[in-house]
mmCIF file with all atom_site columns, C-alpha atoms in Angstrom:
data_model
loop_
_atom_site.group_PDB
_atom_site.id
_atom_site.type_symbol
_atom_site.label_atom_id
_atom_site.label_alt_id
_atom_site.label_comp_id
_atom_site.label_asym_id
_atom_site.label_entity_id
_atom_site.label_seq_id
_atom_site.pdbx_PDB_ins_code
_atom_site.Cartn_x
_atom_site.Cartn_y
_atom_site.Cartn_z
_atom_site.occupancy
_atom_site.B_iso_or_equiv
_atom_site.pdbx_formal_charge
_atom_site.auth_seq_id
_atom_site.auth_comp_id
_atom_site.auth_asym_id
_atom_site.auth_atom_id
_atom_site.pdbx_PDB_model_num
ATOM 1   C CA . UNK A 1 1   ? 0.000   0.000  0.000   1.00 41.00 ? 205 UNK A CA 1
ATOM 2   C CA . UNK A 1 2   ? 2.712   2.488  0.955   1.00 40.00 ? 206 UNK A CA 1
ATOM 3   C CA . UNK A 1 3   ? 4.617   1.719  -2.259  1.00 46.00 ? 207 UNK A CA 1
ATOM 4   C CA . UNK A 1 4   ? 1.604   2.761  -4.321  1.00 43.00 ? 208 UNK A CA 1
ATOM 5   C CA . UNK A 1 5   ? 1.135   5.880  -2.128  1.00 40.00 ? 209 UNK A CA 1
ATOM 6   C CA . UNK A 1 6   ? 4.737   6.880  -2.679  1.00 44.00 ? 210 UNK A CA 1
ATOM 7   C CA . UNK A 1 7   ? 4.429   6.481  -6.453  1.00 44.00 ? 211 UNK A CA 1
ATOM 8   C CA . UNK A 1 8   ? 1.230   8.542  -6.481  1.00 39.00 ? 212 UNK A CA 1
ATOM 9   C CA . UNK A 1 9   ? 2.828   11.311 -4.437  1.00 38.00 ? 213 UNK A CA 1
ATOM 10  C CA . UNK A 1 10  ? 5.739   11.510 -6.869  1.00 42.00 ? 214 UNK A CA 1
ATOM 11  C CA . UNK A 1 11  ? 3.327   11.908 -9.768  1.00 41.00 ? 215 UNK A CA 1
ATOM 12  C CA . UNK A 1 12  ? 1.372   14.887 -8.424  1.00 35.00 ? 216 UNK A CA 1
ATOM 13  C CA . UNK A 1 13  ? 1.676   18.188 -6.605  1.00 34.00 ? 217 UNK A CA 1
ATOM 14  C CA . UNK A 1 14  ? 3.898   21.168 -5.985  1.00 35.00 ? 218 UNK A CA 1
ATOM 15  C CA . UNK A 1 15  ? 7.659   20.944 -6.156  1.00 34.00 ? 219 UNK A CA 1
ATOM 16  C CA . UNK A 1 16  ? 9.570   21.854 -2.990  1.00 35.00 ? 220 UNK A CA 1
ATOM 17  C CA . UNK A 1 17  ? 13.132  22.945 -2.370  1.00 35.00 ? 221 UNK A CA 1
ATOM 18  C CA . UNK A 1 18  ? 13.080  25.214 -5.431  1.00 34.00 ? 222 UNK A CA 1
ATOM 19  C CA . UNK A 1 19  ? 16.096  27.304 -6.296  1.00 35.00 ? 223 UNK A CA 1
ATOM 20  C CA . UNK A 1 20  ? 16.137  31.047 -5.855  1.00 37.00 ? 224 UNK A CA 1
ATOM 21  C CA . UNK A 1 21  ? 16.882  33.221 -8.839  1.00 38.00 ? 225 UNK A CA 1
ATOM 22  C CA . UNK A 1 22  ? 15.917  36.236 -10.897 1.00 39.00 ? 226 UNK A CA 1
ATOM 23  C CA . UNK A 1 23  ? 13.923  36.516 -14.095 1.00 41.00 ? 227 UNK A CA 1
ATOM 24  C CA . UNK A 1 24  ? 15.123  34.304 -16.923 1.00 41.00 ? 228 UNK A CA 1
ATOM 25  C CA . UNK A 1 25  ? 15.180  34.643 -20.668 1.00 38.00 ? 229 UNK A CA 1
ATOM 26  C CA . UNK A 1 26  ? 12.242  32.237 -20.808 1.00 42.00 ? 230 UNK A CA 1
ATOM 27  C CA . UNK A 1 27  ? 10.012  34.874 -19.248 1.00 57.00 ? 231 UNK A CA 1
ATOM 28  C CA . UNK A 1 28  ? 9.896   33.673 -15.648 1.00 64.00 ? 232 UNK A CA 1
ATOM 29  C CA . UNK A 1 29  ? 9.283   36.446 -13.091 1.00 72.00 ? 233 UNK A CA 1
ATOM 30  C CA . UNK A 1 30  ? 11.861  37.513 -10.541 1.00 83.00 ? 234 UNK A CA 1
ATOM 31  C CA . UNK A 1 31  ? 12.179  35.621 -7.264  1.00 91.00 ? 235 UNK A CA 1
ATOM 32  C CA . UNK A 1 32  ? 10.808  37.671 -4.342  1.00 95.00 ? 236 UNK A CA 1
ATOM 33  C CA . UNK A 1 33  ? 13.197  36.135 -1.790  1.00 96.00 ? 237 UNK A CA 1
ATOM 34  C CA . UNK A 1 34  ? 14.877  38.903 0.226   1.00 96.00 ? 238 UNK A CA 1
ATOM 35  C CA . UNK A 1 35  ? 12.405  41.595 -0.863  1.00 96.00 ? 239 UNK A CA 1
ATOM 36  C CA . UNK A 1 36  ? 10.484  43.825 1.555   1.00 96.00 ? 240 UNK A CA 1
ATOM 37  C CA . UNK A 1 37  ? 6.833   44.184 0.528   1.00 96.00 ? 241 UNK A CA 1
ATOM 38  C CA . UNK A 1 38  ? 3.886   46.163 1.856   1.00 95.00 ? 242 UNK A CA 1
ATOM 39  C CA . UNK A 1 39  ? 0.505   44.410 1.925   1.00 96.00 ? 243 UNK A CA 1
ATOM 40  C CA . UNK A 1 40  ? -2.521  46.117 3.498   1.00 93.00 ? 244 UNK A CA 1
ATOM 41  C CA . UNK A 1 41  ? -0.304  48.583 5.346   1.00 94.00 ? 245 UNK A CA 1
ATOM 42  C CA . UNK A 1 42  ? 1.964   45.959 6.949   1.00 96.00 ? 246 UNK A CA 1
ATOM 43  C CA . UNK A 1 43  ? 5.563   45.412 5.923   1.00 97.00 ? 247 UNK A CA 1
ATOM 44  C CA . UNK A 1 44  ? 6.893   41.923 5.267   1.00 98.00 ? 248 UNK A CA 1
ATOM 45  C CA . UNK A 1 45  ? 10.364  40.541 4.668   1.00 98.00 ? 249 UNK A CA 1
ATOM 46  C CA . UNK A 1 46  ? 10.059  37.730 2.134   1.00 98.00 ? 250 UNK A CA 1
ATOM 47  C CA . UNK A 1 47  ? 12.220  34.744 3.027   1.00 97.00 ? 251 UNK A CA 1
ATOM 48  C CA . UNK A 1 48  ? 12.753  31.542 1.048   1.00 96.00 ? 252 UNK A CA 1
ATOM 49  C CA . UNK A 1 49  ? 10.416  30.094 -1.542  1.00 96.00 ? 253 UNK A CA 1
ATOM 50  C CA . UNK A 1 50  ? 9.181   26.667 -0.449  1.00 92.00 ? 254 UNK A CA 1
ATOM 51  C CA . UNK A 1 51  ? 6.595   25.690 -3.058  1.00 90.00 ? 255 UNK A CA 1
ATOM 52  C CA . UNK A 1 52  ? 5.939   26.442 -6.706  1.00 90.00 ? 256 UNK A CA 1
ATOM 53  C CA . UNK A 1 53  ? 3.404   25.347 -9.281  1.00 84.00 ? 257 UNK A CA 1
ATOM 54  C CA . UNK A 1 54  ? 2.269   26.895 -12.552 1.00 80.00 ? 258 UNK A CA 1
ATOM 55  C CA . UNK A 1 55  ? 2.269   30.685 -12.181 1.00 82.00 ? 259 UNK A CA 1
ATOM 56  C CA . UNK A 1 56  ? 2.110   30.562 -8.384  1.00 91.00 ? 260 UNK A CA 1
ATOM 57  C CA . UNK A 1 57  ? 4.878   30.595 -5.804  1.00 94.00 ? 261 UNK A CA 1
ATOM 58  C CA . UNK A 1 58  ? 4.673   30.313 -2.024  1.00 96.00 ? 262 UNK A CA 1
ATOM 59  C CA . UNK A 1 59  ? 7.230   31.969 0.253   1.00 98.00 ? 263 UNK A CA 1
ATOM 60  C CA . UNK A 1 60  ? 7.815   32.167 3.959   1.00 98.00 ? 264 UNK A CA 1
ATOM 61  C CA . UNK A 1 61  ? 7.662   35.773 5.158   1.00 98.00 ? 265 UNK A CA 1
ATOM 62  C CA . UNK A 1 62  ? 8.063   37.692 8.402   1.00 98.00 ? 266 UNK A CA 1
ATOM 63  C CA . UNK A 1 63  ? 6.437   40.946 9.505   1.00 97.00 ? 267 UNK A CA 1
ATOM 64  C CA . UNK A 1 64  ? 9.147   43.495 10.250  1.00 97.00 ? 268 UNK A CA 1
ATOM 65  C CA . UNK A 1 65  ? 7.490   45.080 13.307  1.00 96.00 ? 269 UNK A CA 1
ATOM 66  C CA . UNK A 1 66  ? 6.310   41.936 15.127  1.00 96.00 ? 270 UNK A CA 1
ATOM 67  C CA . UNK A 1 67  ? 8.333   39.063 13.584  1.00 97.00 ? 271 UNK A CA 1
ATOM 68  C CA . UNK A 1 68  ? 5.044   37.255 12.891  1.00 96.00 ? 272 UNK A CA 1
ATOM 69  C CA . UNK A 1 69  ? 5.727   34.471 10.384  1.00 97.00 ? 273 UNK A CA 1
ATOM 70  C CA . UNK A 1 70  ? 3.303   33.769 7.539   1.00 98.00 ? 274 UNK A CA 1
ATOM 71  C CA . UNK A 1 71  ? 3.059   32.171 4.136   1.00 98.00 ? 275 UNK A CA 1
ATOM 72  C CA . UNK A 1 72  ? 2.933   34.593 1.210   1.00 98.00 ? 276 UNK A CA 1
ATOM 73  C CA . UNK A 1 73  ? 1.491   33.238 -2.021  1.00 96.00 ? 277 UNK A CA 1
ATOM 74  C CA . UNK A 1 74  ? 2.313   35.082 -5.230  1.00 95.00 ? 278 UNK A CA 1
ATOM 75  C CA . UNK A 1 75  ? -0.049  34.464 -8.170  1.00 91.00 ? 279 UNK A CA 1
ATOM 76  C CA . UNK A 1 76  ? 0.887   35.925 -11.539 1.00 90.00 ? 280 UNK A CA 1
ATOM 77  C CA . UNK A 1 77  ? -1.306  36.531 -14.577 1.00 89.00 ? 281 UNK A CA 1
ATOM 78  C CA . UNK A 1 78  ? 0.317   37.875 -17.794 1.00 89.00 ? 282 UNK A CA 1
ATOM 79  C CA . UNK A 1 79  ? -0.720  41.521 -18.015 1.00 87.00 ? 283 UNK A CA 1
ATOM 80  C CA . UNK A 1 80  ? -1.417  41.281 -21.744 1.00 87.00 ? 284 UNK A CA 1
ATOM 81  C CA . UNK A 1 81  ? -4.135  38.670 -21.141 1.00 86.00 ? 285 UNK A CA 1
ATOM 82  C CA . UNK A 1 82  ? -7.699  39.892 -21.546 1.00 84.00 ? 286 UNK A CA 1
ATOM 83  C CA . UNK A 1 83  ? -9.311  40.660 -18.165 1.00 87.00 ? 287 UNK A CA 1
ATOM 84  C CA . UNK A 1 84  ? -5.939  40.099 -16.443 1.00 84.00 ? 288 UNK A CA 1
ATOM 85  C CA . UNK A 1 85  ? -6.824  42.189 -13.381 1.00 83.00 ? 289 UNK A CA 1
ATOM 86  C CA . UNK A 1 86  ? -10.182 40.519 -12.731 1.00 88.00 ? 290 UNK A CA 1
ATOM 87  C CA . UNK A 1 87  ? -8.543  37.121 -13.188 1.00 82.00 ? 291 UNK A CA 1
ATOM 88  C CA . UNK A 1 88  ? -5.866  38.083 -10.653 1.00 82.00 ? 292 UNK A CA 1
ATOM 89  C CA . UNK A 1 89  ? -8.499  39.234 -8.169  1.00 89.00 ? 293 UNK A CA 1
ATOM 90  C CA . UNK A 1 90  ? -10.786 36.188 -8.408  1.00 89.00 ? 294 UNK A CA 1
ATOM 91  C CA . UNK A 1 91  ? -8.652  33.758 -6.390  1.00 86.00 ? 295 UNK A CA 1
ATOM 92  C CA . UNK A 1 92  ? -8.116  36.379 -3.674  1.00 90.00 ? 296 UNK A CA 1
ATOM 93  C CA . UNK A 1 93  ? -11.866 37.062 -3.522  1.00 93.00 ? 297 UNK A CA 1
ATOM 94  C CA . UNK A 1 94  ? -12.680 33.345 -3.353  1.00 92.00 ? 298 UNK A CA 1
ATOM 95  C CA . UNK A 1 95  ? -10.132 32.640 -0.616  1.00 93.00 ? 299 UNK A CA 1
ATOM 96  C CA . UNK A 1 96  ? -11.406 35.598 1.420   1.00 93.00 ? 300 UNK A CA 1
ATOM 97  C CA . UNK A 1 97  ? -14.946 34.265 1.073   1.00 93.00 ? 301 UNK A CA 1
ATOM 98  C CA . UNK A 1 98  ? -13.988 30.811 2.406   1.00 96.00 ? 302 UNK A CA 1
ATOM 99  C CA . UNK A 1 99  ? -11.323 31.791 4.933   1.00 94.00 ? 303 UNK A CA 1
ATOM 100 C CA . UNK A 1 100 ? -13.650 31.837 7.941   1.00 94.00 ? 304 UNK A CA 1
ATOM 101 C CA . UNK A 1 101 ? -14.037 28.045 7.815   1.00 97.00 ? 305 UNK A CA 1
ATOM 102 C CA . UNK A 1 102 ? -11.809 26.271 10.389  1.00 97.00 ? 306 UNK A CA 1
ATOM 103 C CA . UNK A 1 103 ? -10.555 23.774 7.785   1.00 98.00 ? 307 UNK A CA 1
ATOM 104 C CA . UNK A 1 104 ? -9.551  26.331 5.134   1.00 98.00 ? 308 UNK A CA 1
ATOM 105 C CA . UNK A 1 105 ? -6.149  28.030 5.403   1.00 97.00 ? 309 UNK A CA 1
ATOM 106 C CA . UNK A 1 106 ? -6.710  31.462 6.959   1.00 96.00 ? 310 UNK A CA 1
ATOM 107 C CA . UNK A 1 107 ? -6.192  34.481 4.727   1.00 96.00 ? 311 UNK A CA 1
ATOM 108 C CA . UNK A 1 108 ? -4.982  37.567 6.637   1.00 96.00 ? 312 UNK A CA 1
ATOM 109 C CA . UNK A 1 109 ? -4.631  40.121 3.843   1.00 96.00 ? 313 UNK A CA 1
ATOM 110 C CA . UNK A 1 110 ? -4.193  40.480 0.098   1.00 95.00 ? 314 UNK A CA 1
ATOM 111 C CA . UNK A 1 111 ? -2.983  42.838 -2.588  1.00 94.00 ? 315 UNK A CA 1
ATOM 112 C CA . UNK A 1 112 ? -3.409  42.976 -6.366  1.00 91.00 ? 316 UNK A CA 1
ATOM 113 C CA . UNK A 1 113 ? -1.020  45.150 -8.355  1.00 90.00 ? 317 UNK A CA 1
ATOM 114 C CA . UNK A 1 114 ? 1.040   45.405 -11.553 1.00 86.00 ? 318 UNK A CA 1
ATOM 115 C CA . UNK A 1 115 ? 4.461   43.733 -11.398 1.00 85.00 ? 319 UNK A CA 1
ATOM 116 C CA . UNK A 1 116 ? 7.474   44.045 -13.676 1.00 81.00 ? 320 UNK A CA 1
ATOM 117 C CA . UNK A 1 117 ? 5.692   46.431 -16.052 1.00 74.00 ? 321 UNK A CA 1
ATOM 118 C CA . UNK A 1 118 ? 9.072   47.294 -17.631 1.00 77.00 ? 322 UNK A CA 1
ATOM 119 C CA . UNK A 1 119 ? 9.227   43.923 -19.378 1.00 80.00 ? 323 UNK A CA 1
ATOM 120 C CA . UNK A 1 120 ? 8.653   43.859 -23.157 1.00 78.00 ? 324 UNK A CA 1
ATOM 121 C CA . UNK A 1 121 ? 5.598   41.646 -22.635 1.00 74.00 ? 325 UNK A CA 1
ATOM 122 C CA . UNK A 1 122 ? 4.063   44.120 -20.154 1.00 76.00 ? 326 UNK A CA 1
ATOM 123 C CA . UNK A 1 123 ? 4.802   42.097 -17.049 1.00 87.00 ? 327 UNK A CA 1
ATOM 124 C CA . UNK A 1 124 ? 2.131   40.608 -14.806 1.00 89.00 ? 328 UNK A CA 1
ATOM 125 C CA . UNK A 1 125 ? -0.888  41.296 -12.682 1.00 90.00 ? 329 UNK A CA 1
ATOM 126 C CA . UNK A 1 126 ? 0.303   40.078 -9.300  1.00 91.00 ? 330 UNK A CA 1
ATOM 127 C CA . UNK A 1 127 ? -1.847  38.819 -6.441  1.00 93.00 ? 331 UNK A CA 1
ATOM 128 C CA . UNK A 1 128 ? -0.202  38.483 -3.023  1.00 96.00 ? 332 UNK A CA 1
ATOM 129 C CA . UNK A 1 129 ? -2.036  36.428 -0.413  1.00 96.00 ? 333 UNK A CA 1
ATOM 130 C CA . UNK A 1 130 ? -0.768  36.662 3.177   1.00 98.00 ? 334 UNK A CA 1
ATOM 131 C CA . UNK A 1 131 ? -1.862  33.460 4.917   1.00 97.00 ? 335 UNK A CA 1
ATOM 132 C CA . UNK A 1 132 ? -1.196  31.443 8.042   1.00 97.00 ? 336 UNK A CA 1
ATOM 133 C CA . UNK A 1 133 ? 1.996   29.432 7.730   1.00 97.00 ? 337 UNK A CA 1
ATOM 134 C CA . UNK A 1 134 ? 1.348   25.684 7.546   1.00 96.00 ? 338 UNK A CA 1
ATOM 135 C CA . UNK A 1 135 ? 4.677   24.011 6.856   1.00 92.00 ? 339 UNK A CA 1
ATOM 136 C CA . UNK A 1 136 ? 3.643   20.349 6.582   1.00 95.00 ? 340 UNK A CA 1
ATOM 137 C CA . UNK A 1 137 ? 1.293   18.795 4.027   1.00 97.00 ? 341 UNK A CA 1
ATOM 138 C CA . UNK A 1 138 ? -0.522  15.487 4.230   1.00 98.00 ? 342 UNK A CA 1
ATOM 139 C CA . UNK A 1 139 ? 1.739   14.307 1.393   1.00 97.00 ? 343 UNK A CA 1
ATOM 140 C CA . UNK A 1 140 ? 4.826   15.010 3.506   1.00 97.00 ? 344 UNK A CA 1
ATOM 141 C CA . UNK A 1 141 ? 3.160   13.363 6.508   1.00 97.00 ? 345 UNK A CA 1
ATOM 142 C CA . UNK A 1 142 ? 2.447   10.206 4.480   1.00 97.00 ? 346 UNK A CA 1
ATOM 143 C CA . UNK A 1 143 ? 5.946   10.220 3.006   1.00 97.00 ? 347 UNK A CA 1
ATOM 144 C CA . UNK A 1 144 ? 7.455   10.406 6.488   1.00 97.00 ? 348 UNK A CA 1
ATOM 145 C CA . UNK A 1 145 ? 5.526   7.279  7.440   1.00 97.00 ? 349 UNK A CA 1
ATOM 146 C CA . UNK A 1 146 ? 6.626   5.573  4.212   1.00 97.00 ? 350 UNK A CA 1
ATOM 147 C CA . UNK A 1 147 ? 10.279  6.353  4.942   1.00 97.00 ? 351 UNK A CA 1
ATOM 148 C CA . UNK A 1 148 ? 9.934   5.163  8.541   1.00 98.00 ? 352 UNK A CA 1
ATOM 149 C CA . UNK A 1 149 ? 8.000   2.049  7.427   1.00 97.00 ? 353 UNK A CA 1
ATOM 150 C CA . UNK A 1 150 ? 5.189   2.929  9.802   1.00 97.00 ? 354 UNK A CA 1
ATOM 151 C CA . UNK A 1 151 ? 1.493   3.614  9.323   1.00 96.00 ? 355 UNK A CA 1
ATOM 152 C CA . UNK A 1 152 ? -0.784  6.522  10.156  1.00 96.00 ? 356 UNK A CA 1
ATOM 153 C CA . UNK A 1 153 ? -3.075  5.716  13.046  1.00 96.00 ? 357 UNK A CA 1
ATOM 154 C CA . UNK A 1 154 ? -6.792  5.367  12.436  1.00 97.00 ? 358 UNK A CA 1
ATOM 155 C CA . UNK A 1 155 ? -7.332  8.576  14.407  1.00 97.00 ? 359 UNK A CA 1
ATOM 156 C CA . UNK A 1 156 ? -4.873  10.490 12.200  1.00 96.00 ? 360 UNK A CA 1
ATOM 157 C CA . UNK A 1 157 ? -6.548  9.265  9.018   1.00 97.00 ? 361 UNK A CA 1
ATOM 158 C CA . UNK A 1 158 ? -10.031 10.126 10.275  1.00 98.00 ? 362 UNK A CA 1
ATOM 159 C CA . UNK A 1 159 ? -8.967  13.604 11.431  1.00 98.00 ? 363 UNK A CA 1
ATOM 160 C CA . UNK A 1 160 ? -7.468  14.418 8.023   1.00 98.00 ? 364 UNK A CA 1
ATOM 161 C CA . UNK A 1 161 ? -10.470 12.987 6.169   1.00 98.00 ? 365 UNK A CA 1
ATOM 162 C CA . UNK A 1 162 ? -12.967 14.851 8.359   1.00 98.00 ? 366 UNK A CA 1
ATOM 163 C CA . UNK A 1 163 ? -11.107 18.150 7.891   1.00 98.00 ? 367 UNK A CA 1
ATOM 164 C CA . UNK A 1 164 ? -10.968 17.755 4.123   1.00 98.00 ? 368 UNK A CA 1
ATOM 165 C CA . UNK A 1 165 ? -14.625 16.728 3.952   1.00 98.00 ? 369 UNK A CA 1
ATOM 166 C CA . UNK A 1 166 ? -15.626 19.701 6.097   1.00 98.00 ? 370 UNK A CA 1
ATOM 167 C CA . UNK A 1 167 ? -13.831 22.192 3.858   1.00 98.00 ? 371 UNK A CA 1
ATOM 168 C CA . UNK A 1 168 ? -15.147 20.656 0.634   1.00 97.00 ? 372 UNK A CA 1
ATOM 169 C CA . UNK A 1 169 ? -18.659 20.463 2.079   1.00 98.00 ? 373 UNK A CA 1
ATOM 170 C CA . UNK A 1 170 ? -18.467 24.156 2.989   1.00 98.00 ? 374 UNK A CA 1
ATOM 171 C CA . UNK A 1 171 ? -17.502 24.988 -0.594  1.00 97.00 ? 375 UNK A CA 1
ATOM 172 C CA . UNK A 1 172 ? -20.408 22.930 -1.914  1.00 97.00 ? 376 UNK A CA 1
ATOM 173 C CA . UNK A 1 173 ? -22.806 24.754 0.432   1.00 97.00 ? 377 UNK A CA 1
ATOM 174 C CA . UNK A 1 174 ? -22.094 28.141 -1.153  1.00 95.00 ? 378 UNK A CA 1
ATOM 175 C CA . UNK A 1 175 ? -24.541 29.792 -3.557  1.00 94.00 ? 379 UNK A CA 1
ATOM 176 C CA . UNK A 1 176 ? -23.767 28.849 -6.248  1.00 93.00 ? 380 UNK A CA 1
ATOM 177 C CA . UNK A 1 177 ? -21.825 25.758 -5.078  1.00 95.00 ? 381 UNK A CA 1
ATOM 178 C CA . UNK A 1 178 ? -18.028 25.905 -5.458  1.00 95.00 ? 382 UNK A CA 1
ATOM 179 C CA . UNK A 1 179 ? -15.858 23.015 -6.636  1.00 94.00 ? 383 UNK A CA 1
ATOM 180 C CA . UNK A 1 180 ? -12.224 22.685 -5.536  1.00 94.00 ? 384 UNK A CA 1
ATOM 181 C CA . UNK A 1 181 ? -11.083 20.464 -8.492  1.00 92.00 ? 385 UNK A CA 1
ATOM 182 C CA . UNK A 1 182 ? -7.634  19.772 -7.011  1.00 93.00 ? 386 UNK A CA 1
ATOM 183 C CA . UNK A 1 183 ? -8.131  17.936 -3.725  1.00 96.00 ? 387 UNK A CA 1
ATOM 184 C CA . UNK A 1 184 ? -4.937  15.951 -3.078  1.00 96.00 ? 388 UNK A CA 1
ATOM 185 C CA . UNK A 1 185 ? -2.502  15.292 -0.205  1.00 97.00 ? 389 UNK A CA 1
ATOM 186 C CA . UNK A 1 186 ? -0.314  18.259 -1.202  1.00 95.00 ? 390 UNK A CA 1
ATOM 187 C CA . UNK A 1 187 ? -3.247  20.643 -0.688  1.00 96.00 ? 391 UNK A CA 1
ATOM 188 C CA . UNK A 1 188 ? -4.169  19.533 2.823   1.00 98.00 ? 392 UNK A CA 1
ATOM 189 C CA . UNK A 1 189 ? -1.884  21.316 5.276   1.00 98.00 ? 393 UNK A CA 1
ATOM 190 C CA . UNK A 1 190 ? -1.265  20.899 8.988   1.00 97.00 ? 394 UNK A CA 1
ATOM 191 C CA . UNK A 1 191 ? -1.672  24.168 10.891  1.00 96.00 ? 395 UNK A CA 1
ATOM 192 C CA . UNK A 1 192 ? 0.460   24.943 13.982  1.00 93.00 ? 396 UNK A CA 1
ATOM 193 C CA . UNK A 1 193 ? -2.533  24.082 16.213  1.00 94.00 ? 397 UNK A CA 1
ATOM 194 C CA . UNK A 1 194 ? -2.725  20.565 14.734  1.00 95.00 ? 398 UNK A CA 1
ATOM 195 C CA . UNK A 1 195 ? -5.787  21.159 12.536  1.00 97.00 ? 399 UNK A CA 1
ATOM 196 C CA . UNK A 1 196 ? -5.726  20.013 8.907   1.00 98.00 ? 400 UNK A CA 1
ATOM 197 C CA . UNK A 1 197 ? -6.656  22.772 6.456   1.00 98.00 ? 401 UNK A CA 1
ATOM 198 C CA . UNK A 1 198 ? -7.429  22.822 2.736   1.00 98.00 ? 402 UNK A CA 1
ATOM 199 C CA . UNK A 1 199 ? -5.491  25.260 0.560   1.00 95.00 ? 403 UNK A CA 1
ATOM 200 C CA . UNK A 1 200 ? -5.168  26.257 -3.104  1.00 91.00 ? 404 UNK A CA 1
ATOM 201 C CA . UNK A 1 201 ? -8.834  27.151 -3.557  1.00 88.00 ? 405 UNK A CA 1
ATOM 202 C CA . UNK A 1 202 ? -9.262  28.505 -7.072  1.00 82.00 ? 406 UNK A CA 1
ATOM 203 C CA . UNK A 1 203 ? -12.169 29.882 -9.094  1.00 76.00 ? 407 UNK A CA 1
ATOM 204 C CA . UNK A 1 204 ? -13.472 27.825 -12.014 1.00 69.00 ? 408 UNK A CA 1
#
C-alpha cells in the first residue's frame, strides 16, 4: 500500500526545495526572496520560496514590526491577457470568502497590483495572499511514514479525512456551489494548532 502511495505522491503536486533566482530569458518572473513588501499597510520581509506550481509561488515571510511568520502566495497573470486584473483578483476574492471556515487556510490580507511592467511583454498582474503558515502537508506526513515504514493511526486518518470533507462540504454549500477540483494530499496542510486545512482554492 505504501509503495503505491509513494508512487502517487511523486506523480502529483507542488515541487519543494526550489532554487532562488531572478527573471530568466524564458520569461519567468523575478524571485521575491529577500524583498520587503507592503501588503494592506503591513511590511513583510520575504524569506525563502518553499513551493511552486504553474504561475504561483509560495514563500515564507516575516512581519518586520512583530516578527510574525506567515506564508505569502504570489499568483501571476500575464498583463497582456484579456481581463488580467479581474482574473488576478478572483482567487483572492474566493479565498477571502472561504477563509472563515476552520478547515480552510486562513487568509490575513491580500494585494493585487502590476508587477514588472518594464518587461517587453508588459509584465504581470500580481496577487499576493498573506496566509497562516502551515509548513507540513498530508503528502509530507504520508511520506514520512513511508520512509519510517510505519502507518498513520486510524485517528490520524479520520482527522485528516474529516477536515478535508468539512472544507469541501463548505464549498459545496455556497450559492452557487463551489468546486475545488484539485483535492490531493499536497493541498491539505497541517496548521500549527494541529488542525488540517485545505489550501489552493481557485475559481473555475
